[in-house]
JSON list of C-alpha atoms in Angstrom, two decimals:
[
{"chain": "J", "resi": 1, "resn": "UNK", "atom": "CA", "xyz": [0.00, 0.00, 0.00]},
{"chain": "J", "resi": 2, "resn": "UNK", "atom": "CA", "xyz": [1.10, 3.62, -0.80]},
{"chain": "J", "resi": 3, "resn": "UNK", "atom": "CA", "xyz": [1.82, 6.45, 1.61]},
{"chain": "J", "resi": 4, "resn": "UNK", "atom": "CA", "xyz": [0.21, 9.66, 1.45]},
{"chain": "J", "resi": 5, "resn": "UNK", "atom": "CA", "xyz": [3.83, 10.83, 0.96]},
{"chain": "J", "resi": 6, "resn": "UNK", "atom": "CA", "xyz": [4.55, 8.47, -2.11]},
{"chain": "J", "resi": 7, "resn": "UNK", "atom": "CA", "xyz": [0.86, 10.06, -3.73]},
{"chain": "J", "resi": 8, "resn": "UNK", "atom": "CA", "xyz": [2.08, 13.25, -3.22]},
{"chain": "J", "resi": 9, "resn": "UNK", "atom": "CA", "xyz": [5.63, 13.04, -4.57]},
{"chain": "J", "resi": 10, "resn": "UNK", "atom": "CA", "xyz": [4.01, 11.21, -7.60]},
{"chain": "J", "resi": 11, "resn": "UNK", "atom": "CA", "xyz": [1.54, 14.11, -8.08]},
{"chain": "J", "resi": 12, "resn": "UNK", "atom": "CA", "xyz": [4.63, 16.30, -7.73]},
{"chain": "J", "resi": 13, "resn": "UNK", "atom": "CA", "xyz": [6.39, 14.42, -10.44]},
{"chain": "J", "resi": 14, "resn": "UNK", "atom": "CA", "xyz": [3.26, 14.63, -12.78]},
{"chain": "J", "resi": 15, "resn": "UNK", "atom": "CA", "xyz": [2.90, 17.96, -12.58]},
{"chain": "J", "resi": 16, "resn": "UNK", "atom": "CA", "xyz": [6.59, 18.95, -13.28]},
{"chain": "J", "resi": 17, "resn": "UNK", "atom": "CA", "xyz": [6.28, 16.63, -16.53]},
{"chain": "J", "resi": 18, "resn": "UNK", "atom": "CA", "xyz": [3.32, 18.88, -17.78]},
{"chain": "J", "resi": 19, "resn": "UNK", "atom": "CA", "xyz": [4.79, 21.66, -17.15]},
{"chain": "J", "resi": 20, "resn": "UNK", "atom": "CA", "xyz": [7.78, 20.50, -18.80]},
{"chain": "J", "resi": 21, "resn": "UNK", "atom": "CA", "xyz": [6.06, 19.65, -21.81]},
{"chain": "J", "resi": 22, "resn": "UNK", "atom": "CA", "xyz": [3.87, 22.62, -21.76]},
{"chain": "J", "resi": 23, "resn": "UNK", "atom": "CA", "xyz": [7.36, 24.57, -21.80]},
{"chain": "J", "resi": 24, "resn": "UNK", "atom": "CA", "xyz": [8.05, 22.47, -24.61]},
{"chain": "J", "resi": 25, "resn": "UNK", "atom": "CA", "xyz": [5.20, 23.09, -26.54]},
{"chain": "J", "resi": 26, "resn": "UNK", "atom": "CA", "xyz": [5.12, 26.67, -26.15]},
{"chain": "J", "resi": 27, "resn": "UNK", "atom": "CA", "xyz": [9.19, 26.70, -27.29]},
{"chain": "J", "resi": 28, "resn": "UNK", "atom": "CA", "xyz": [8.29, 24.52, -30.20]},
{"chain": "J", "resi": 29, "resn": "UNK", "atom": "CA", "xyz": [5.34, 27.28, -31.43]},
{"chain": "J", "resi": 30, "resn": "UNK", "atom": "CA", "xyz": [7.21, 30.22, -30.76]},
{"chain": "J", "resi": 31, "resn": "UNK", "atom": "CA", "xyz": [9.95, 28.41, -33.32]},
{"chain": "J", "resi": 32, "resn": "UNK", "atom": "CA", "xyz": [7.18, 28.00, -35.78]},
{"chain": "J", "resi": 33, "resn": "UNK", "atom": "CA", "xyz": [6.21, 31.66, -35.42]},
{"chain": "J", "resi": 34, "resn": "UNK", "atom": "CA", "xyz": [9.26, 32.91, -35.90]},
{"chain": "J", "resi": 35, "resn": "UNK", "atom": "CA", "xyz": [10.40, 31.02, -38.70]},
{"chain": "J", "resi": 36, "resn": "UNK", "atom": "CA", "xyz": [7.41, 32.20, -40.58]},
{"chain": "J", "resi": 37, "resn": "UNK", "atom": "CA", "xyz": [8.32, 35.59, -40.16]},
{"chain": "J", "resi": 38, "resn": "UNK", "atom": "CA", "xyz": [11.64, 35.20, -41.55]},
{"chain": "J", "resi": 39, "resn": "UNK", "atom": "CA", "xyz": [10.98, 32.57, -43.88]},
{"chain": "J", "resi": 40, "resn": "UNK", "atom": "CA", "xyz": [13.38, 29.78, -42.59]},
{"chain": "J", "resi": 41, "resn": "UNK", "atom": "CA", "xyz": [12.60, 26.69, -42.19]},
{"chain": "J", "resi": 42, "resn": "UNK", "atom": "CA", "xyz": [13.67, 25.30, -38.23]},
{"chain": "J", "resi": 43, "resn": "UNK", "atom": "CA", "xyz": [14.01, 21.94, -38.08]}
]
């Protein structure tokens, strides 16, 4: 059986991954913006 303090530090864990990949996502866009206002392709 899990302790309340294993729950929590998995809930911690969790929410540092989406914020991670929210991070992530936002990055990736703000590439996408930018190349289309210079007209290069990132990769």
């Amino acid at each position: 059986m899990m302790s309340l303090f294993d729950e929590e530090q998995i809930m911690k864990s969790f929410i540092r991954s989406e914020r991670y990949e929210a991070v992530q996502e936002s990055a990736s866009k703000l590439d996408s913006i930018a190349s289309l206002r210079t007209g290069i392709a990132i990769q």
